Coordinates of C-alpha atoms in Angstrom, one line a residue:
M35 CA 0.0 0.0 0.0
F36 CA 2.8 2.4 0.9
F37 CA 4.5 1.5 -2.4
Q38 CA 1.3 2.2 -4.3
R39 CA 1.0 5.6 -2.5
M40 CA 4.6 6.4 -3.6
I41 CA 3.7 5.6 -7.2
V42 CA 0.6 7.8 -7.0
A43 CA 2.6 10.7 -5.4
A44 CA 5.2 10.4 -8.1
V45 CA 2.5 10.5 -10.8
V46 CA 0.9 13.6 -9.2
T47 CA 4.3 15.2 -8.9
A48 CA 5.1 14.5 -12.5
A49 CA 1.8 15.8 -13.6
V50 CA 2.3 19.0 -11.6
S51 CA 5.9 19.3 -12.9
G52 CA 4.6 18.7 -16.5
R53 CA 2.1 21.5 -16.1
A54 CA 4.8 23.7 -14.7
S55 CA 7.1 22.9 -17.5
S56 CA 4.4 23.5 -20.1
Q57 CA 3.6 26.9 -18.4
E58 CA 7.3 27.8 -18.4
A59 CA 7.6 26.8 -22.1
E60 CA 4.6 28.9 -22.9
A61 CA 5.9 31.8 -20.9
A62 CA 9.3 31.4 -22.6
S63 CA 7.6 31.3 -26.0
T64 CA 5.7 34.4 -25.3
S65 CA 8.9 36.1 -24.1
I66 CA 10.6 35.1 -27.3
G67 CA 7.6 36.3 -29.3
K68 CA 7.7 39.7 -27.7
Q69 CA 11.5 40.0 -28.1
Y70 CA 11.3 39.3 -31.8
E71 CA 7.8 40.5 -32.7
G72 CA 9.1 43.4 -34.7
I73 CA 10.9 41.0 -37.1
V74 CA 8.8 40.1 -40.1
R75 CA 8.9 37.8 -43.1
I76 CA 8.9 39.6 -46.5
E77 CA 7.5 37.9 -49.7
N78 CA 8.4 39.4 -53.0
S79 CA 6.5 38.7 -56.2
A80 CA 8.8 40.2 -58.8
I81 CA 9.1 40.8 -62.5
A82 CA 12.6 40.2 -63.8
V83 CA 13.3 42.0 -67.1
D84 CA 14.8 39.9 -69.9
Y85 CA 17.6 41.6 -71.8
R86 CA 17.3 39.0 -74.6
T87 CA 13.7 40.0 -75.3
P88 CA 13.7 43.6 -74.0
W89 CA 10.4 44.3 -75.9
N90 CA 8.6 42.0 -73.4
G91 CA 7.4 42.9 -70.0
G92 CA 9.7 40.4 -68.2
R93 CA 9.2 37.1 -66.5
P94 CA 7.7 36.4 -63.1
S95 CA 10.1 35.6 -60.3
G96 CA 10.1 36.1 -56.5
G97 CA 11.5 35.1 -53.2
S98 CA 11.4 35.8 -49.5
G99 CA 13.5 37.6 -46.9
T100 CA 13.4 39.3 -43.6
G101 CA 12.8 42.8 -42.4
F102 CA 12.3 44.6 -39.0
L103 CA 10.4 47.5 -37.6
I104 CA 12.5 50.5 -36.8
G105 CA 9.8 53.2 -36.4
P106 CA 6.1 53.8 -37.0
N107 CA 5.2 51.8 -40.1
K108 CA 8.8 51.8 -41.1
F109 CA 10.4 48.4 -42.0
L110 CA 14.2 48.1 -42.8
T111 CA 15.4 45.3 -45.1
N112 CA 17.8 44.6 -47.9
A113 CA 17.3 46.2 -51.4
H114 CA 17.9 42.8 -52.9
V115 CA 15.0 41.3 -51.0
V116 CA 12.5 43.7 -52.6
S117 CA 14.1 44.5 -56.0
N118 CA 11.9 44.4 -59.1
A119 CA 8.8 43.9 -56.9
S120 CA 5.4 43.8 -58.4
R121 CA 3.8 42.8 -55.1
L122 CA 5.2 42.8 -51.5
I123 CA 3.7 41.0 -48.5
I124 CA 4.8 41.3 -44.9
K125 CA 3.9 38.7 -42.3
R126 CA 4.2 39.0 -38.5
I127 CA 5.9 36.3 -36.4
N128 CA 3.5 33.4 -35.8
D129 CA 0.8 35.0 -37.9
A130 CA -0.1 33.9 -41.4
K131 CA -2.1 37.0 -42.3
P132 CA -0.5 38.8 -45.2
H133 CA -0.1 42.6 -45.0
L134 CA 0.3 44.4 -48.4
A135 CA 3.5 46.5 -48.4
K136 CA 5.2 49.1 -50.6
I137 CA 8.7 50.5 -51.1
E138 CA 9.3 53.9 -49.6
F139 CA 13.0 54.2 -50.3
I140 CA 15.5 51.8 -51.9
A141 CA 19.3 52.1 -52.2
H142 CA 20.9 49.6 -54.5
D143 CA 24.4 50.9 -53.9
C144 CA 24.3 49.9 -50.2
D145 CA 21.6 47.2 -50.4
L146 CA 19.1 48.7 -48.0
A147 CA 15.4 49.6 -48.3
I148 CA 12.5 51.0 -46.3
L149 CA 9.0 49.5 -46.6
S150 CA 5.7 50.4 -45.2
V151 CA 2.5 48.5 -45.0
I152 CA -0.8 49.8 -46.5
D153 CA -2.7 49.2 -43.2
A154 CA -0.4 49.6 -40.2
T155 CA -3.0 48.8 -37.6
A156 CA -1.6 45.4 -36.8
F157 CA 1.8 46.9 -35.9
D158 CA 0.6 49.8 -33.8
T159 CA 1.5 48.1 -30.5
I160 CA 4.8 46.6 -31.6
K161 CA 7.9 48.1 -30.2
P162 CA 10.5 49.0 -32.9
L163 CA 14.0 47.6 -32.7
V164 CA 16.7 50.0 -31.6
I165 CA 19.7 50.6 -33.9
S166 CA 23.0 50.9 -32.2
D167 CA 25.6 53.5 -33.1
D168 CA 28.5 51.0 -32.5
I169 CA 30.3 48.5 -34.7
P170 CA 30.5 45.1 -32.9
K171 CA 34.0 44.4 -31.7
L172 CA 36.1 41.5 -32.9
D173 CA 35.7 38.2 -31.0
T174 CA 32.2 39.2 -29.6
T175 CA 29.0 37.2 -30.2
V176 CA 26.1 38.4 -32.3
A177 CA 22.7 36.9 -33.2
A178 CA 21.3 36.9 -36.7
V179 CA 17.5 36.6 -36.6
G180 CA 15.3 35.9 -39.7
Y181 CA 13.6 33.3 -41.9
P182 CA 16.4 31.5 -43.6
I183 CA 15.8 29.3 -46.7
G184 CA 12.2 30.2 -47.0
G185 CA 11.2 28.9 -43.6
E186 CA 7.9 30.0 -42.1
R187 CA 9.2 30.0 -38.5
I188 CA 11.8 32.5 -37.2
S189 CA 15.4 31.3 -36.7
V190 CA 18.2 32.6 -34.5
T191 CA 21.8 31.9 -35.4
R192 CA 24.8 33.0 -33.3
G193 CA 28.3 33.7 -34.5
V194 CA 31.4 35.5 -33.6
V195 CA 32.6 38.7 -35.2
S196 CA 35.8 37.7 -37.1
R197 CA 36.6 40.7 -39.2
V198 CA 35.7 44.4 -39.9
D199 CA 36.5 45.1 -43.6
F200 CA 35.8 47.3 -46.6
R201 CA 34.2 44.9 -49.1
S202 CA 32.2 44.7 -52.3
Y203 CA 28.5 44.5 -52.0
S204 CA 27.2 41.8 -54.4
H205 CA 23.8 43.3 -55.0
S206 CA 25.2 46.2 -57.1
G207 CA 28.4 44.3 -58.0
A208 CA 30.3 47.7 -58.3
D209 CA 30.1 49.3 -54.8
Q210 CA 32.3 48.8 -51.8
H211 CA 31.3 49.7 -48.2
L212 CA 32.1 48.7 -44.6
T213 CA 31.2 45.2 -43.7
V214 CA 31.4 42.9 -40.6
Q215 CA 32.2 39.3 -41.1
V216 CA 30.8 36.7 -38.8
D217 CA 31.6 32.9 -38.5
A218 CA 28.0 32.0 -39.1
A219 CA 26.4 31.4 -42.5
I220 CA 24.0 34.0 -43.8
N221 CA 21.5 31.9 -45.8
P222 CA 18.9 32.9 -48.3
G223 CA 15.9 34.3 -46.3
N224 CA 18.2 35.7 -43.6
S225 CA 18.7 38.7 -45.8
G226 CA 17.4 41.9 -44.4
G227 CA 17.1 40.5 -40.9
P228 CA 18.6 42.2 -37.8
V229 CA 21.8 41.2 -36.3
L230 CA 21.6 41.7 -32.5
Q231 CA 24.0 42.3 -29.7
G232 CA 23.0 43.5 -26.2
G233 CA 19.4 43.8 -27.3
K234 CA 20.2 46.3 -30.1
V235 CA 20.6 46.1 -33.8
V236 CA 24.3 46.2 -34.8
G237 CA 23.8 45.3 -38.4
V238 CA 21.7 43.9 -41.2
A239 CA 22.4 40.4 -42.6
F240 CA 22.9 40.7 -46.3
Q241 CA 25.2 38.1 -48.0
G242 CA 27.1 34.9 -47.4
Y243 CA 30.1 33.2 -48.9
S244 CA 29.5 30.1 -51.0
G245 CA 33.0 29.3 -52.1
A246 CA 34.8 26.1 -51.3
T247 CA 37.7 27.9 -49.5
A248 CA 35.6 29.2 -46.6
Q249 CA 32.8 27.7 -44.6
N250 CA 30.3 29.3 -42.1
T251 CA 31.1 32.8 -43.3
G252 CA 28.5 35.5 -43.5
Y253 CA 28.5 39.3 -43.8
I254 CA 26.4 42.0 -42.2
I255 CA 25.9 45.7 -43.1
P256 CA 27.1 47.5 -40.0
T257 CA 25.3 50.4 -38.4
P258 CA 27.4 53.2 -39.8
V259 CA 26.1 52.2 -43.3
V260 CA 22.6 51.8 -42.0
N261 CA 22.5 55.1 -40.1
R262 CA 24.0 56.9 -43.1
F263 CA 21.2 55.5 -45.3
L264 CA 18.5 56.6 -42.7
K265 CA 20.0 60.1 -42.5
D266 CA 20.2 60.4 -46.3
I267 CA 16.5 59.6 -46.7
S268 CA 15.4 61.9 -43.8
D269 CA 14.7 64.7 -46.3
G270 CA 12.4 62.5 -48.3
S271 CA 14.8 61.4 -51.1
Y272 CA 17.8 59.2 -51.4
D273 CA 20.8 61.1 -52.8
H274 CA 23.4 58.2 -53.1
Y275 CA 27.0 58.2 -52.1
A276 CA 29.7 60.7 -52.9
D277 CA 33.1 59.7 -54.1
L278 CA 36.6 61.0 -54.0
A279 CA 36.9 59.7 -57.5
A280 CA 40.6 59.0 -57.3
S281 CA 42.6 55.7 -57.4
D282 CA 45.4 55.1 -54.9
F283 CA 48.5 53.0 -54.6
Q284 CA 50.1 51.7 -51.4
L285 CA 53.5 53.2 -50.6
E286 CA 55.3 50.5 -48.7
N287 CA 58.3 50.3 -51.0
P288 CA 61.2 52.0 -49.2
A289 CA 63.0 52.9 -52.5
M290 CA 59.9 54.6 -53.9
R291 CA 59.4 56.5 -50.6
R292 CA 62.9 57.9 -50.7
A293 CA 62.5 58.8 -54.4
L294 CA 59.4 60.8 -53.5
G295 CA 61.3 62.5 -50.6
L296 CA 59.1 60.8 -48.0
T297 CA 60.3 59.9 -44.5
E298 CA 60.1 56.3 -43.2
N299 CA 57.1 57.1 -41.0
G300 CA 54.8 54.6 -42.6
L301 CA 52.3 57.2 -43.8
G302 CA 50.9 58.0 -47.2
V303 CA 49.3 56.6 -50.4
M304 CA 50.0 57.7 -53.9
I305 CA 47.2 59.0 -56.2
T306 CA 47.5 57.1 -59.5
N307 CA 44.4 58.5 -61.3
V308 CA 41.9 61.3 -60.8
E309 CA 38.6 61.3 -62.5
S310 CA 37.9 64.5 -64.4
A311 CA 34.6 65.7 -65.8
G312 CA 33.6 67.6 -62.7
S313 CA 34.5 64.9 -60.1
S314 CA 35.4 65.7 -56.5
G315 CA 39.1 65.8 -57.1
D316 CA 39.1 67.4 -60.6
G317 CA 41.6 70.2 -60.6
L318 CA 42.5 69.8 -57.0
L319 CA 44.3 66.4 -56.8
K320 CA 47.0 65.3 -59.2
R321 CA 48.5 62.1 -60.4
H322 CA 51.5 61.2 -58.1
D323 CA 50.2 63.3 -55.2
V324 CA 50.7 61.5 -51.9
L325 CA 47.8 61.6 -49.4
L326 CA 49.1 61.9 -45.9
A327 CA 46.0 62.6 -43.9
I328 CA 42.2 62.9 -44.3
D329 CA 40.1 65.2 -42.1
G330 CA 43.0 65.2 -39.5
M331 CA 43.5 61.4 -39.5
D332 CA 46.8 60.0 -40.6
I333 CA 46.7 57.6 -43.6
A334 CA 48.9 54.6 -43.2
S335 CA 51.0 53.5 -46.2
D336 CA 48.5 50.6 -46.8
G337 CA 45.6 53.1 -47.1
F338 CA 44.1 52.5 -43.6
I339 CA 43.2 55.0 -40.8
E340 CA 42.2 54.7 -37.2
L341 CA 38.6 55.6 -36.8
A342 CA 36.4 55.1 -33.7
G343 CA 38.9 52.6 -32.3
E344 CA 38.9 50.5 -35.5
R345 CA 41.5 50.3 -38.3
V346 CA 39.5 50.9 -41.5
N347 CA 40.0 51.9 -45.1
M348 CA 40.5 55.6 -45.5
N349 CA 37.5 55.7 -47.8
E350 CA 35.3 55.1 -44.7
V351 CA 35.7 58.9 -44.0
I352 CA 34.1 59.7 -47.3
E353 CA 31.5 57.0 -46.9
R354 CA 30.0 58.8 -43.9
K355 CA 29.7 62.1 -45.7
F356 CA 27.3 63.4 -48.4
A357 CA 27.5 65.2 -51.7
G358 CA 28.2 68.8 -50.9
D359 CA 30.3 68.1 -47.8
K360 CA 33.9 69.3 -47.6
I361 CA 36.9 67.3 -46.6
K362 CA 40.5 68.4 -45.9
L363 CA 43.5 66.5 -47.2
K364 CA 47.1 66.8 -46.3
V365 CA 49.0 66.2 -49.5
W366 CA 52.7 65.7 -50.3
R367 CA 53.3 67.3 -53.8
E368 CA 56.7 67.9 -55.4
R369 CA 58.5 67.3 -52.1
K370 CA 56.3 69.8 -50.3
E371 CA 53.4 69.4 -47.8
I372 CA 50.2 71.3 -48.7
E373 CA 46.6 71.4 -47.6
V374 CA 43.7 70.7 -50.1
E375 CA 40.1 71.2 -49.4
L376 CA 37.5 69.7 -51.8
T377 CA 33.8 69.4 -52.1
L378 CA 32.4 65.9 -52.5
K379 CA 30.3 65.0 -55.5
R380 CA 28.6 61.9 -56.7
L381 CA 30.2 59.8 -59.4
T382 CA 27.8 58.2 -61.9
S383 CA 30.1 56.9 -64.7
Y384 CA 30.7 53.6 -62.8
L385 CA 26.9 52.7 -62.9
M386 CA 27.5 51.1 -66.3
Q387 CA 29.4 48.4 -64.4
A388 CA 26.7 48.0 -61.8
N389 CA 23.7 45.7 -61.7
Q390 CA 20.5 47.6 -62.6
Y391 CA 17.1 47.1 -61.0
E392 CA 13.6 48.6 -61.6
K393 CA 14.8 49.8 -64.9
R394 CA 13.4 48.9 -68.3
P395 CA 16.2 48.0 -70.8
E396 CA 16.7 50.3 -73.8
F397 CA 16.7 48.8 -77.2
A398 CA 16.1 49.4 -80.9
V399 CA 15.1 46.8 -83.6
Y400 CA 15.8 47.6 -87.2
A401 CA 15.4 45.0 -89.9
G402 CA 16.0 42.3 -87.2
L403 CA 19.1 43.9 -85.9
V404 CA 18.8 44.5 -82.1
F405 CA 20.8 47.4 -80.7
Q406 CA 21.3 47.8 -76.9
P407 CA 23.5 49.9 -74.6
L408 CA 26.3 48.2 -72.8
D409 CA 26.0 47.6 -69.1
R410 CA 26.5 44.8 -66.5
N411 CA 23.1 43.3 -67.1
L412 CA 23.8 43.1 -70.8
M413 CA 27.2 41.5 -70.3
N414 CA 25.7 38.8 -68.1
S415 CA 22.8 38.2 -70.3
F416 CA 24.7 37.7 -73.5
S417 CA 28.1 36.6 -72.1
L418 CA 29.7 39.1 -74.5
Q419 CA 33.4 38.1 -75.4
D420 CA 34.4 40.5 -78.1
D421 CA 37.7 42.3 -77.2
D422 CA 36.3 45.8 -77.9
V423 CA 33.2 45.2 -75.9
R424 CA 35.2 43.8 -72.9
Y425 CA 37.6 46.8 -73.1
F426 CA 34.9 49.3 -73.0
F427 CA 33.2 47.6 -70.1
T428 CA 36.4 47.0 -68.1
Y429 CA 38.0 50.4 -68.6
Y430 CA 34.9 52.6 -69.0
Q431 CA 35.5 54.5 -65.8
S432 CA 39.3 54.3 -65.3
E433 CA 40.1 55.4 -68.8
E434 CA 37.3 57.9 -68.9
L435 CA 35.8 56.3 -72.0
Y436 CA 32.4 57.8 -71.0
K437 CA 33.6 61.2 -72.3
D438 CA 33.4 60.1 -76.0
H439 CA 30.8 57.3 -75.4
P440 CA 28.0 58.3 -73.1
Q441 CA 26.6 55.0 -74.1
V442 CA 28.4 52.1 -75.8
V443 CA 25.9 50.6 -78.3
I444 CA 26.1 46.9 -79.0
L445 CA 24.6 44.9 -81.9
T446 CA 23.4 42.1 -79.4
Q447 CA 21.6 39.8 -81.8
V448 CA 20.1 39.3 -85.2
L449 CA 16.4 38.1 -85.5
A450 CA 16.8 36.0 -88.7
D451 CA 14.9 37.1 -91.7
A452 CA 15.5 37.2 -95.5
I453 CA 16.7 40.9 -95.2
N454 CA 19.6 40.0 -92.9
T455 CA 20.9 36.6 -94.0
H456 CA 24.3 38.0 -94.7
V457 CA 24.8 39.4 -91.1
E458 CA 25.2 36.0 -89.5
G459 CA 28.2 36.0 -87.0
L460 CA 28.5 39.8 -86.5
A461 CA 26.4 40.1 -83.3
G462 CA 28.1 40.9 -80.1
R463 CA 30.1 43.9 -81.3
V464 CA 30.3 47.7 -80.8
V465 CA 28.5 49.8 -83.3
E466 CA 30.9 52.4 -84.5
E467 CA 29.0 54.4 -87.1
I468 CA 25.9 54.4 -89.3
N469 CA 26.1 56.1 -92.8
G470 CA 29.2 57.9 -91.6
T471 CA 27.7 59.2 -88.3
P472 CA 29.5 58.2 -85.2
I473 CA 27.3 56.3 -82.7
K474 CA 27.7 57.4 -79.1
T475 CA 24.2 57.0 -77.7
M476 CA 21.0 55.0 -78.5
K477 CA 19.5 58.2 -79.8
D478 CA 22.2 58.4 -82.4
I479 CA 21.0 54.9 -83.6
M480 CA 17.4 56.0 -84.1
E481 CA 18.3 59.4 -85.7
S482 CA 20.8 57.8 -88.1
L483 CA 18.4 55.0 -89.2
K484 CA 15.4 57.3 -89.6
K485 CA 17.3 59.8 -91.9
D486 CA 16.4 59.8 -95.5
D487 CA 20.0 59.3 -96.4
G488 CA 20.1 57.4 -99.6
D489 CA 18.8 53.9 -100.6
F490 CA 21.0 52.0 -98.1
A491 CA 21.7 51.9 -94.4
T492 CA 25.4 51.1 -93.9
I493 CA 26.4 50.1 -90.4
K494 CA 30.1 49.8 -89.4
L495 CA 31.0 47.6 -86.4
M496 CA 34.2 48.2 -84.4
G497 CA 36.9 45.7 -85.3
E498 CA 35.0 44.4 -88.3
G499 CA 36.3 45.1 -91.9
R500 CA 33.0 44.4 -93.7
P501 CA 30.0 46.7 -93.2
I502 CA 26.4 45.7 -92.8
V503 CA 24.4 47.1 -95.7
L504 CA 20.6 47.0 -95.8
D505 CA 18.1 48.1 -98.5
R506 CA 16.0 50.8 -97.0
K507 CA 13.1 50.1 -99.4
K508 CA 12.7 46.6 -97.9
V509 CA 13.1 47.4 -94.3
A510 CA 9.4 48.3 -93.5
A511 CA 8.0 45.0 -94.9
A512 CA 10.8 43.1 -93.2
Q513 CA 10.1 44.8 -89.8
T514 CA 6.4 43.8 -90.0
R515 CA 7.4 40.2 -90.7
I516 CA 9.9 40.2 -87.9
N517 CA 7.6 41.8 -85.3
K518 CA 5.0 39.2 -86.0
Q519 CA 7.4 36.2 -86.0
Y520 CA 9.3 37.1 -82.9
G521 CA 6.6 38.8 -80.9
V522 CA 8.3 42.2 -81.0
K523 CA 5.6 44.5 -79.5
E524 CA 7.4 47.7 -80.3
D525 CA 10.6 48.4 -82.3
H526 CA 12.3 50.6 -79.8
F527 CA 12.4 52.0 -76.3
I528 CA 14.9 54.8 -75.5
E529 CA 14.7 56.9 -72.3
E530 CA 14.2 60.6 -72.8

């Protein structure tokens, strides 16, 4: 009997304990929900433009990512999570109800965006996450929170900060900003989610490393980049980054330093090229100048400075400023130290080498010949290999090729028809001139082809000895056939 009472007591104790455990688990779940309730799942139904058929509206695509509330009806996420969106949906944690959203601001150069929901009632009682002013220190732990790999439930992954660096942002493919590397993978779906330390946001998860040489490596956008973006849009528009527009070379070679008259103090980088055409340094910096200090901070011979306790690339000073701001430089020129003050400006010529979003591709179709302006999207779509094309793309900015070619026009493809049978094999080259008129923009293409300039249209391609010659009298009928056969809805689109 005593033994039976013991069993009953044990069962009652276990039941009470089970209820307590269940209540604790429920309380913990509620606590977790409160802590992360400002973190949302974002679903993007997108339209991806097709550079191979630019006359079409594009093809449906989509994906999902993470975002988080930073203010009343203000959600921060990555630009790449919401790019090319035709419809955006936001969902709260543990709530399947969709909330229709829209983009308020988007910055493709730093991969950040602000969204709002059409009806914000469901978020009125949610406390926004607080963004820190600090960069997480090396060898400290951070937590990345989001919805990785399309999951419906929130995920928390912890990692250690392993590096603070100046690195390329893959979304644009042409911009570099401050990044923080962590030893935890950033998976698809994590993008746009907060990275937390001490209860505050210290970064935004945005890209991982998929190479075979590194494992469990992820990157976050640190708060200096985030806060700069938020400050930029505070006036109602995004004004982009300013740029020094100068290339530099590390001065670690003792012989070179002595030849320039520099001391062995480990300071200074040499200017190797200065962008002209109204750039920040135009007329103020010269090739072979040595930059010794920027805004009062010494520049080491490897191009790094000490900023807020961290050793970072000197460009980080410029990163935190805006177009119109002034910076002071200490410069070594012709064996003398001088002071230079310049006003920062935005550089746009590099955009040809950047990925483009929310932008309809320009094109013109004439007798089945498709002409398009060169940019990164076009290079990727057609895998262009012609030497002249690759030269223009690679050196467009550094060699200032944009001065003579505001646009580099490419014959990308030939829609086969009786009128152009002799053109086979000439696609993928730069258009040099039409009927003797140099082609420097897409507008030149249209103006040259529309001219009543004789019976023939003669098109010369760069690097090709034989011209393309078309009978103008046959073009109209051929264009009608081609439009019908290939579904060409309009024969051109060129931005005004």
